[in-house]
Short mmCIF file of C-alpha atoms and ligand atoms in Angstrom, two decimals:
data_model
loop_
_atom_site.label_atom_id
_atom_site.label_comp_id
_atom_site.label_asym_id
_atom_site.label_seq_id
_atom_site.Cartn_x
_atom_site.Cartn_y
_atom_site.Cartn_z
CA MET A 996 4.91 -13.69 28.62
CA LYS A 997 4.28 -12.39 25.15
CA LYS A 998 0.83 -12.29 23.63
CA ASP A 999 0.04 -10.66 20.29
CA TRP A 1000 -2.87 -8.29 19.97
CA PRO A 1001 -5.79 -10.03 18.25
CA LEU A 1002 -7.06 -9.14 14.80
CA TRP A 1003 -10.30 -7.16 14.39
CA GLU A 1004 -12.48 -6.56 11.34
CA VAL A 1005 -13.67 -3.01 10.82
CA PHE A 1006 -17.03 -1.98 9.37
CA VAL A 1007 -17.79 1.66 8.66
CA ARG A 1008 -21.04 3.47 7.87
CA SER A 1009 -19.96 6.33 5.61
CA LYS A 1010 -23.12 8.32 6.23
CA ASN A 1011 -26.55 7.79 7.69
CA GLY A 1012 -28.77 6.01 5.23
CA LEU A 1013 -25.98 3.69 4.09
CA GLU A 1014 -25.09 0.30 5.54
CA HIS A 1015 -21.87 -0.49 7.37
CA ARG A 1016 -19.34 -1.78 4.91
CA HIS A 1017 -16.21 -3.84 5.54
CA PHE A 1018 -13.21 -1.47 5.42
CA GLY A 1019 -10.36 -3.72 6.49
CA SER A 1020 -8.80 -5.06 9.64
CA LEU A 1021 -6.37 -4.09 12.36
CA HIS A 1022 -4.82 -5.29 15.59
CA ALA A 1023 -5.86 -4.05 19.02
CA ALA A 1024 -5.74 -5.31 22.60
CA ASP A 1025 -9.46 -4.79 23.23
CA ALA A 1026 -12.67 -3.53 21.66
CA GLU A 1027 -12.26 0.04 22.82
CA MET A 1028 -8.76 0.26 21.39
CA ALA A 1029 -9.97 -1.40 18.21
CA LEU A 1030 -12.57 1.37 17.80
CA GLU A 1031 -10.01 4.11 18.37
CA ASN A 1032 -7.49 2.51 16.04
CA ALA A 1033 -10.20 2.03 13.42
CA ARG A 1034 -11.03 5.72 13.68
CA ASP A 1035 -7.36 6.66 13.17
CA VAL A 1036 -6.62 4.12 10.45
CA TYR A 1037 -9.82 4.17 8.39
CA THR A 1038 -11.53 7.52 8.96
CA ARG A 1039 -8.82 10.19 8.86
CA ARG A 1040 -10.87 12.18 6.34
CA ASN A 1041 -14.39 11.88 7.71
CA GLU A 1042 -15.05 8.62 5.89
CA GLY A 1043 -17.46 7.49 8.57
CA VAL A 1044 -20.21 8.35 11.05
CA SER A 1045 -20.31 4.95 12.75
CA ILE A 1046 -17.86 2.11 13.22
CA TRP A 1047 -18.34 -1.54 14.17
CA VAL A 1048 -15.44 -3.74 15.17
CA VAL A 1049 -15.57 -7.47 15.70
CA GLU A 1050 -12.77 -9.84 16.52
CA SER A 1051 -11.94 -11.71 13.33
CA LYS A 1052 -12.11 -15.10 15.04
CA TYR A 1053 -15.86 -14.66 15.55
CA ILE A 1054 -16.58 -14.43 11.84
CA THR A 1055 -17.75 -17.60 10.15
CA ALA A 1056 -17.21 -17.51 6.42
CA SER A 1057 -18.51 -19.72 3.64
CA ASN A 1058 -15.88 -21.63 1.74
CA PRO A 1059 -15.40 -20.59 -1.90
CA ALA A 1060 -14.40 -24.15 -2.73
CA ASP A 1061 -18.00 -25.16 -1.94
CA ASN A 1062 -19.57 -22.32 -3.91
CA GLY A 1063 -21.03 -24.70 -6.47
CA GLU A 1064 -23.28 -26.65 -4.10
CA PHE A 1065 -23.66 -23.87 -1.61
CA PHE A 1066 -25.21 -21.37 -3.99
CA GLU A 1067 -26.78 -23.97 -6.26
CA PRO A 1068 -30.32 -23.72 -4.81
CA ALA A 1069 -30.75 -20.25 -6.32
CA GLN A 1070 -29.38 -21.22 -9.69
CA ASP A 1071 -32.46 -22.77 -11.33
CA LYS A 1072 -35.07 -20.50 -9.80
CA ILE A 1073 -35.36 -18.13 -12.69
CA TYR A 1074 -38.99 -17.48 -11.74
CA ARG A 1075 -37.64 -15.28 -8.96
CA HIS A 1076 -36.77 -12.68 -11.58
CA PRO A 1077 -39.29 -10.31 -13.15
CA THR A 1078 -38.11 -11.11 -16.68
CA PHE A 1079 -39.43 -14.70 -16.28
CA TYR A 1080 -43.00 -13.47 -16.77
CA ASP A 1081 -44.35 -12.87 -20.27
CA LEU A 1082 -46.46 -9.77 -20.47
CA PRO A 1083 -47.66 -7.90 -23.58
CA ASP A 1084 -45.85 -4.65 -24.37
CA GLU A 1085 -49.05 -2.63 -23.92
CA VAL A 1086 -48.88 -3.17 -20.17
CA LYS A 1087 -47.13 -0.11 -18.80
CA HIS A 1088 -45.60 0.65 -15.43
CA MET A 1089 -44.93 -2.95 -14.49
CA MET B 751 -4.15 -33.32 -3.42
CA SER B 752 -2.88 -35.19 -6.48
CA GLU B 753 -0.70 -33.51 -9.04
CA LYS B 754 -3.48 -33.78 -11.59
CA GLU B 755 -5.96 -32.05 -9.30
CA VAL B 756 -3.51 -29.22 -8.71
CA LYS B 757 -2.95 -28.83 -12.45
CA ASN B 758 -6.70 -28.67 -12.92
CA LEU B 759 -7.09 -26.02 -10.20
CA GLU B 760 -4.22 -24.08 -11.73
CA ALA B 761 -5.94 -24.05 -15.10
CA ILE B 762 -9.17 -22.79 -13.53
CA PHE B 763 -7.18 -20.15 -11.67
CA GLU B 764 -5.33 -18.92 -14.77
CA ALA B 765 -8.65 -18.70 -16.61
CA ARG B 766 -10.13 -16.56 -13.84
CA ILE B 767 -7.19 -14.20 -14.02
CA ALA B 768 -7.49 -14.04 -17.79
CA ARG B 769 -11.16 -13.05 -17.38
CA ASP B 770 -10.04 -10.23 -15.05
CA GLU B 771 -11.77 -11.84 -12.09
CA LYS B 772 -10.43 -10.80 -8.71
CA ILE B 773 -8.88 -13.39 -6.43
CA GLU B 774 -10.05 -13.26 -2.82
CA PRO B 775 -8.15 -14.59 0.21
CA LYS B 776 -10.07 -17.83 0.72
CA ASP B 777 -10.04 -18.76 -2.98
CA TRP B 778 -7.73 -21.50 -4.09
CA MET B 779 -4.50 -20.05 -5.47
CA PRO B 780 -1.17 -21.52 -6.56
CA GLU B 781 1.35 -21.52 -3.73
CA LYS B 782 3.66 -19.39 -5.82
CA TYR B 783 0.96 -16.76 -6.32
CA ARG B 784 0.47 -16.65 -2.55
CA GLN B 785 4.17 -16.39 -1.79
CA THR B 786 4.82 -13.75 -4.44
CA HIS B 787 1.96 -11.67 -3.08
CA ILE B 788 3.12 -12.02 0.50
CA ARG B 789 6.53 -10.85 -0.61
CA GLN B 790 5.38 -7.92 -2.71
CA ILE B 791 2.56 -6.61 -0.50
CA SER B 792 4.62 -6.87 2.68
CA GLN B 793 7.56 -5.20 0.98
CA HIS B 794 5.18 -2.41 0.07
CA ALA B 795 3.91 -2.24 3.66
CA HIS B 796 7.45 -2.12 5.05
CA SER B 797 8.25 0.73 2.66
CA GLU B 798 5.35 2.79 3.99
CA ILE B 799 6.50 2.20 7.57
CA VAL B 800 10.21 2.82 7.04
CA GLY B 801 9.26 5.70 4.76
CA MET B 802 8.00 7.62 7.78
CA LEU B 803 11.53 7.88 9.17
CA PRO B 804 13.25 10.27 6.73
CA GLU B 805 10.29 12.66 6.87
CA GLY B 806 9.74 12.27 10.58
CA ASN B 807 13.20 13.76 10.90
CA TRP B 808 11.78 17.18 9.95
CA ILE B 809 8.46 17.31 11.80
CA THR B 810 9.86 19.17 14.80
CA ARG B 811 11.85 21.51 12.56
CA ALA B 812 9.24 22.39 9.94
CA PRO B 813 9.52 26.10 9.13
CA SER B 814 5.90 26.99 9.97
CA LEU B 815 2.88 25.60 11.76
CA ARG B 816 1.17 25.09 8.38
CA ARG B 817 4.05 23.01 7.08
CA LYS B 818 4.30 21.09 10.33
CA ALA B 819 0.62 20.16 10.39
CA ALA B 820 0.77 19.06 6.75
CA LEU B 821 3.91 16.98 7.22
CA LEU B 822 2.53 15.37 10.34
CA ALA B 823 -0.68 14.47 8.50
CA LYS B 824 1.31 13.06 5.60
CA VAL B 825 3.45 10.89 7.86
CA GLN B 826 0.30 9.67 9.63
CA ASP B 827 -1.13 8.72 6.24
CA GLU B 828 1.99 6.66 5.51
CA ALA B 829 1.46 4.81 8.79
CA GLY B 830 -2.10 4.16 7.67
CA HIS B 831 -0.89 2.89 4.28
CA GLY B 832 1.45 0.49 6.04
CA LEU B 833 -1.42 -0.78 8.17
CA TYR B 834 -3.81 -1.27 5.22
CA LEU B 835 -1.12 -3.26 3.47
CA TYR B 836 -0.11 -5.35 6.45
CA SER B 837 -3.70 -6.43 6.94
CA ALA B 838 -4.00 -7.20 3.21
CA THR B 839 -0.90 -9.40 3.55
CA GLU B 840 -2.28 -11.14 6.61
CA THR B 841 -5.28 -12.36 4.58
CA LEU B 842 -2.79 -14.63 2.81
CA GLY B 843 -2.13 -16.54 6.01
CA ILE B 844 0.91 -14.88 7.51
CA SER B 845 0.84 -13.13 10.89
CA ARG B 846 1.78 -9.54 11.66
CA GLU B 847 4.49 -10.85 13.97
CA GLU B 848 6.08 -12.88 11.20
CA LEU B 849 5.97 -9.87 8.90
CA PHE B 850 7.69 -7.67 11.46
CA ASP B 851 10.26 -10.39 12.09
CA GLN B 852 11.06 -10.49 8.40
CA LEU B 853 11.54 -6.73 8.30
CA HIS B 854 13.56 -6.53 11.50
CA SER B 855 15.81 -9.46 10.64
CA GLY B 856 16.58 -7.96 7.23
CA LYS B 857 14.96 -10.88 5.41
CA ALA B 858 12.32 -8.63 3.88
CA LYS B 859 13.18 -5.62 1.76
CA TYR B 860 11.66 -2.15 1.64
CA SER B 861 12.03 0.53 -0.99
CA SER B 862 15.67 1.66 -1.24
CA ILE B 863 14.67 5.28 -1.58
CA PHE B 864 14.24 5.50 2.18
CA ASN B 865 17.91 4.73 2.73
CA TYR B 866 18.86 8.23 1.63
CA PRO B 867 19.20 11.02 4.20
CA THR B 868 17.01 14.12 4.54
CA ILE B 869 19.61 16.77 5.23
CA THR B 870 17.74 19.99 4.41
CA TRP B 871 14.14 21.14 4.52
CA ALA B 872 14.12 21.10 0.71
CA ASP B 873 14.43 17.32 0.92
CA ILE B 874 10.92 17.22 2.37
CA GLY B 875 9.71 19.10 -0.69
CA ALA B 876 11.64 16.82 -3.03
CA ILE B 877 10.33 13.68 -1.33
CA GLY B 878 6.69 14.73 -1.62
CA TRP B 879 7.14 15.81 -5.22
CA LEU B 880 9.40 13.04 -6.53
CA VAL B 881 9.15 10.08 -4.17
CA ASP B 882 5.40 10.28 -3.64
CA GLY B 883 5.10 11.15 -7.34
CA ALA B 884 6.89 7.94 -8.30
CA ALA B 885 4.92 5.98 -5.70
CA ILE B 886 1.64 7.28 -7.16
CA ILE B 887 2.59 6.06 -10.62
CA ASN B 888 3.40 2.61 -9.22
CA GLN B 889 0.28 2.54 -7.10
CA VAL B 890 -2.22 3.73 -9.69
CA ALA B 891 -1.01 0.85 -11.85
CA LEU B 892 -1.77 -1.50 -8.95
CA CYS B 893 -5.37 -0.39 -8.35
CA THR B 894 -6.52 -3.03 -10.84
CA THR B 895 -4.18 -5.77 -9.61
CA SER B 896 -5.71 -9.26 -9.40
CA PHE B 897 -5.64 -9.85 -5.65
CA GLY B 898 -8.74 -8.20 -4.15
CA PRO B 899 -7.40 -7.00 -0.77
CA TYR B 900 -4.30 -5.51 -2.41
CA ALA B 901 -6.34 -3.73 -5.07
CA ARG B 902 -8.72 -2.30 -2.45
CA ALA B 903 -5.85 -1.07 -0.29
CA MET B 904 -4.33 0.57 -3.36
CA VAL B 905 -7.52 2.42 -4.24
CA ARG B 906 -7.68 3.84 -0.72
CA ILE B 907 -3.99 4.74 -0.77
CA CYS B 908 -4.15 6.45 -4.15
CA LYS B 909 -6.95 8.71 -2.92
CA GLU B 910 -4.70 9.90 -0.12
CA GLU B 911 -1.48 10.29 -2.06
CA SER B 912 -2.31 13.30 -4.16
CA PHE B 913 -2.12 15.63 -1.17
CA HIS B 914 1.32 14.21 -0.38
CA GLN B 915 2.67 15.15 -3.75
CA ARG B 916 1.01 18.56 -3.82
CA GLN B 917 2.33 19.52 -0.39
CA GLY B 918 5.84 18.55 -1.54
CA TYR B 919 5.60 20.47 -4.78
CA GLU B 920 4.28 23.51 -2.92
CA ILE B 921 7.36 23.43 -0.67
CA MET B 922 9.57 23.31 -3.78
CA LEU B 923 7.62 26.14 -5.38
CA THR B 924 7.98 28.32 -2.28
CA LEU B 925 11.73 27.69 -2.14
CA CYS B 926 12.14 28.34 -5.85
CA ASN B 927 10.31 31.64 -5.56
CA GLY B 928 12.35 32.60 -2.51
CA THR B 929 15.89 33.86 -2.02
CA PRO B 930 18.76 32.60 -4.22
CA GLU B 931 19.90 30.46 -1.28
CA GLN B 932 16.47 28.88 -0.99
CA LYS B 933 16.34 28.16 -4.69
CA ALA B 934 19.81 26.62 -4.49
CA MET B 935 18.53 24.37 -1.71
CA ALA B 936 15.71 23.20 -3.96
CA GLN B 937 18.13 22.54 -6.80
CA ASP B 938 20.43 20.62 -4.48
CA ALA B 939 17.54 18.47 -3.29
CA LEU B 940 16.51 17.71 -6.88
CA ASN B 941 20.12 16.79 -7.67
CA ARG B 942 20.23 14.28 -4.85
CA TRP B 943 16.70 12.80 -5.22
CA TRP B 944 16.31 12.58 -8.98
CA TRP B 945 18.27 9.39 -9.66
CA PRO B 946 17.13 7.49 -6.57
CA SER B 947 13.55 8.35 -7.58
CA LEU B 948 14.10 6.80 -11.02
CA MET B 949 15.48 3.72 -9.25
CA MET B 950 12.18 3.35 -7.38
CA PHE B 951 10.71 1.64 -10.44
CA GLY B 952 13.17 -1.22 -10.04
CA PRO B 953 15.62 -2.83 -12.44
CA ARG B 954 15.29 -2.55 -16.20
CA ASP B 955 12.72 -4.92 -17.68
CA ALA B 956 15.52 -7.00 -19.17
CA ASP B 957 17.00 -7.48 -15.67
CA SER B 958 13.73 -8.03 -13.84
CA PRO B 959 13.23 -11.78 -13.51
CA HIS B 960 9.77 -11.56 -11.89
CA THR B 961 8.20 -9.21 -14.41
CA GLU B 962 6.85 -11.80 -16.83
CA GLN B 963 5.11 -13.92 -14.19
CA SER B 964 3.83 -10.79 -12.40
CA MET B 965 2.33 -9.45 -15.61
CA LYS B 966 0.68 -12.80 -16.30
CA TRP B 967 -0.89 -12.84 -12.85
CA LYS B 968 -1.91 -9.22 -13.28
CA LEU B 969 0.03 -8.45 -10.14
CA LYS B 970 1.82 -5.90 -12.24
CA ARG B 971 -0.10 -4.10 -14.94
CA LYS B 972 2.81 -2.17 -16.45
CA THR B 973 6.52 -2.91 -16.62
CA ASN B 974 9.23 -1.07 -14.66
CA ASP B 975 10.52 0.71 -17.75
CA GLU B 976 7.05 1.82 -18.85
CA LEU B 977 6.32 3.29 -15.44
CA ARG B 978 9.73 4.97 -15.24
CA GLN B 979 9.20 6.60 -18.62
CA GLN B 980 5.80 7.85 -17.50
CA PHE B 981 7.43 9.39 -14.42
CA VAL B 982 10.11 11.18 -16.43
CA ASP B 983 7.58 12.47 -18.94
CA GLN B 984 5.35 13.98 -16.32
CA THR B 985 8.05 15.25 -13.95
CA VAL B 986 10.39 17.13 -16.30
CA PRO B 987 7.79 19.80 -17.18
CA GLN B 988 7.13 20.22 -13.44
CA ALA B 989 10.85 20.93 -12.89
CA ASP B 990 10.65 23.49 -15.70
CA ILE B 991 7.85 25.30 -13.88
CA LEU B 992 10.01 25.38 -10.76
CA GLY B 993 12.88 26.73 -12.83
CA ILE B 994 15.36 24.13 -11.65
CA THR B 995 17.36 21.65 -13.70
CA VAL B 996 17.07 17.88 -13.78
CA PRO B 997 20.61 16.56 -13.20
CA ASP B 998 20.87 14.54 -16.38
CA PRO B 999 22.92 15.88 -19.34
CA ASP B 1000 21.34 13.25 -21.60
CA LEU B 1001 17.79 14.30 -20.86
CA LYS B 1002 16.13 15.46 -24.06
CA PHE B 1003 12.64 15.52 -25.51
CA ASN B 1004 12.35 13.16 -28.42
CA ALA B 1005 9.81 14.62 -30.84
CA GLU B 1006 9.65 11.34 -32.72
CA THR B 1007 8.58 9.18 -29.78
CA GLY B 1008 6.84 11.96 -27.88
CA HIS B 1009 8.83 10.97 -24.79
CA TYR B 1010 11.90 12.22 -22.97
CA ASP B 1011 15.08 10.26 -23.58
CA PHE B 1012 17.17 10.07 -20.44
CA GLY B 1013 20.58 8.91 -19.28
CA GLU B 1014 21.60 5.61 -17.76
CA ILE B 1015 20.89 4.96 -14.11
CA ASP B 1016 23.87 4.05 -11.92
CA TRP B 1017 22.85 0.43 -11.40
CA ASP B 1018 25.83 -0.29 -9.18
CA GLU B 1019 24.53 2.26 -6.73
CA PHE B 1020 21.06 0.74 -7.01
CA TRP B 1021 22.25 -2.77 -6.13
CA GLN B 1022 24.55 -1.47 -3.38
CA VAL B 1023 21.61 0.20 -1.63
CA VAL B 1024 19.34 -2.81 -2.18
CA LYS B 1025 21.99 -5.03 -0.60
CA GLY B 1026 22.08 -2.84 2.50
CA HIS B 1027 25.00 -0.53 1.78
CA GLY B 1028 23.09 2.71 1.23
CA PRO B 1029 23.84 5.80 3.29
CA CYS B 1030 21.10 5.12 5.89
CA ASN B 1031 20.22 1.41 5.79
CA LYS B 1032 21.68 0.78 9.22
CA GLU B 1033 20.21 3.90 10.80
CA ARG B 1034 16.72 3.10 9.46
CA MET B 1035 16.72 -0.45 10.77
CA GLU B 1036 18.04 0.65 14.13
CA ALA B 1037 15.30 3.25 14.44
CA ARG B 1038 12.63 0.76 13.41
CA VAL B 1039 13.75 -2.14 15.56
CA GLY B 1040 14.42 0.21 18.48
CA ALA B 1041 10.91 1.65 18.32
CA TRP B 1042 9.44 -1.86 18.22
CA GLU B 1043 11.47 -3.06 21.18
CA ARG B 1044 10.94 0.04 23.29
CA GLY B 1045 7.21 -0.30 22.71
CA SER B 1046 6.98 -3.91 23.81
CA TRP B 1047 6.08 -3.13 27.44
CA VAL B 1048 3.22 -0.94 26.22
CA ARG B 1049 1.85 -3.73 24.06
CA GLU B 1050 2.10 -6.20 26.91
CA ALA B 1051 0.50 -3.83 29.40
CA ALA B 1052 -2.41 -3.16 27.02
CA MET B 1053 -2.97 -6.89 26.63
CA ALA B 1054 -2.82 -7.48 30.39
CA TYR B 1055 -5.30 -4.66 30.93
CA ALA B 1056 -7.65 -6.07 28.28
CA GLU B 1057 -7.55 -9.49 29.91
CA LYS B 1058 -8.22 -8.04 33.33
CA GLN B 1059 -11.20 -6.05 32.05
CA ALA B 1060 -12.59 -9.12 30.29
CA LYS B 1061 -12.35 -11.15 33.52
CA LYS B 1062 -14.09 -8.41 35.47
CA LYS B 1063 -16.93 -8.44 32.97
CA VAL B 1064 -17.35 -12.19 33.32
CA ALA B 1065 -17.29 -11.94 37.10
CA LYS B 1066 -19.96 -9.26 37.06
CA ALA B 1067 -22.20 -11.24 34.74
CA SER B 1068 -22.09 -14.43 36.82
FE1 FE2 C 995 2.03 5.96 1.12
FE1 FE2 C 996 2.67 9.20 0.34
#
């Protein structure tokens, strides 16, 4: 019986104070192996201090084809930006 | 989807490319864009993987611990490059298994340069200097390619490549400053690797049917001939520093163009090697397929172990 190793997504924190960032993906039989492979594939030069791995099938992604409607609610809310508010130039530090 | 809808999507897609927007895996893309990218990125991945073989040949025979550690690290990097690129290819909807099948069945190509033998230690120097040097020129041009995952893999790869070239050039430098026999070895390696390195940039623009479409899609940012010229221009002065001679009687600096003119590549040899008749095509594929097959019980055992552990966990929890 032949079963292929599943695909995992790899997230790496480059240093404390920064968030984990998506670095790429790899195949591994289980989580432990995924972590070790991620270390060897993505951090050969000390690129990370922490790694997360998650099986790719557990990621739910938005569909770019729906971007229009999906992100539309934020489109007309210009009052969420500081530049929406008219203030005289004399007001400093704001 | 109707033909009209596809045309419309295509127009939107072309406009995005024209605006230098990146294309991400889940975005709509023309089928031909997808297929061309699967072909090119996987070919690139296969080259990194097969490329480990000629150099791997010298790891156990490196002349010092320093050289051995460096070569080992370089070959490990090439494995990493292959893995970055395979996962970039998989985002286009093809599995790793299919990609390996294409390589092992001979359906997919890899760079012809790796079908030449590494017969002396100087070849390891020449490969780092010339082959990685040529690869860097190709790869730097790809860092701004339109497909996001490919571009990101390229950026990572380019950061790692410069050590590869420097370690190769240092080997050449050491040989060239050594005994007359050592210097002759370096010259011999340059003689054998020079022309195949020029071939790494592919056929002449006039004979490269994909170039126009690839440039339009920003898959390629410079043509084969432009990149080849760049390689010659930067490599000849490096050979001068080594004090060895590029094996091309027609090589001459052209003060008018500011570039080196160089002789004609043996295109028959190029196509022979591409078609599988190079000195090591058979040996490389045997090594690759053999490693894959001999490793199959390990892959299966790891999977069986993972499943067993997962079941144990469930049992414990319930
Ligand atoms: Fe590489
Ligand atoms: Fe390299």
